[in-house]
Amino acid sequence: MNRPRLDSPNPIVLAEIQLGSGYKNDVRTVGRKQFALRNMQVKVLVLISLGLLSLAAGQQEHPATTVKKCSGSKPFPLEVRVHNCVTPPCLIVKGTTQKFEIDFAVDKYITQLTTLVKATTLGIITVPYELPADVAAVCPNLQYGAYCPLYPTEDVSYLFSFPIGEYPEIGVKIEIYLVDQDNEIATCFVCDIKVVKGNGGNTLYELDYLN
């Protein structure tokens, strides 16, 4: 007498027995498609997890910086991380590039974003700070796989590489804002910086008007 099988039969084999050999190819094709779909879902989950881990690691490496709101009711970022600076005024070496990570959300459909900067010195003199086109372009510098166009309620992280060129070695209040294709402000913040020499002397000019 044959011993009864305790394991469950292969569902594909069972289907072939029940439906007949004419359905063999169709059943096996469905099985392969289901396996491929599950495999794709696993890959997507892995990619999402890696992206979240990268975002968390980046935020731990560069903690949030205390920045101020712009005048009026301009949208304020979710978070700003000025590399190597938690509490402004941030000391920035003249002739270097300062990294800003700007997390913000949008409330409209956006196809283009441009970074604009205004600098205020001596508390009264405000001038625009011209940026190279590739530096001012926001969309190519979005992080963690984000890209334009952006959709309402979407939040993204933008890496702004701010070249510190002809600033005098004094305290400066900078206003950084991102404008969209309709010339509307998507987000805006103010950060106080103090420019220092980079030749080892670290000469610093303290000014009280920043406070």
CSV table of C-alpha atoms in Angstrom, one decimal, residues 24 36-37 41 45 66 68 79 83 90 93 100 111 113 115 122 137 143 156 165-166 179 202-203 209:
chain,number,residue,atom,x,y,z
A,24,LYS,CA,-0.2,23.5,-19.2
A,36,ALA,CA,7.9,38.3,-11.6
A,37,LEU,CA,5.3,40.7,-10.1
A,41,GLN,CA,7.4,44.6,-5.7
A,45,LEU,CA,10.3,48.2,-1.5
A,66,THR,CA,18.0,77.6,13.0
A,68,LYS,CA,14.5,82.8,10.1
A,79,GLU,CA,13.9,72.2,7.4
A,83,HIS,CA,26.6,72.1,6.6
A,90,CYS,CA,27.3,80.6,10.2
A,93,VAL,CA,35.2,80.8,4.4
A,100,PHE,CA,22.6,74.2,2.1
A,111,THR,CA,7.8,72.5,-13.8
A,113,LEU,CA,12.4,76.4,-9.9
A,115,THR,CA,17.2,80.0,-6.6
A,122,LEU,CA,25.4,97.0,7.4
A,137,ALA,CA,18.7,75.7,-11.2
A,143,GLN,CA,18.0,64.8,-3.9
A,156,VAL,CA,11.5,67.3,-1.6
A,165,GLY,CA,32.9,84.7,-3.9
A,166,GLU,CA,33.1,88.5,-3.6
A,179,VAL,CA,10.8,80.9,-7.5
A,202,ASN,CA,40.4,83.1,10.0
A,203,THR,CA,40.1,86.9,10.4
A,209,TYR,CA,23.4,94.6,13.1
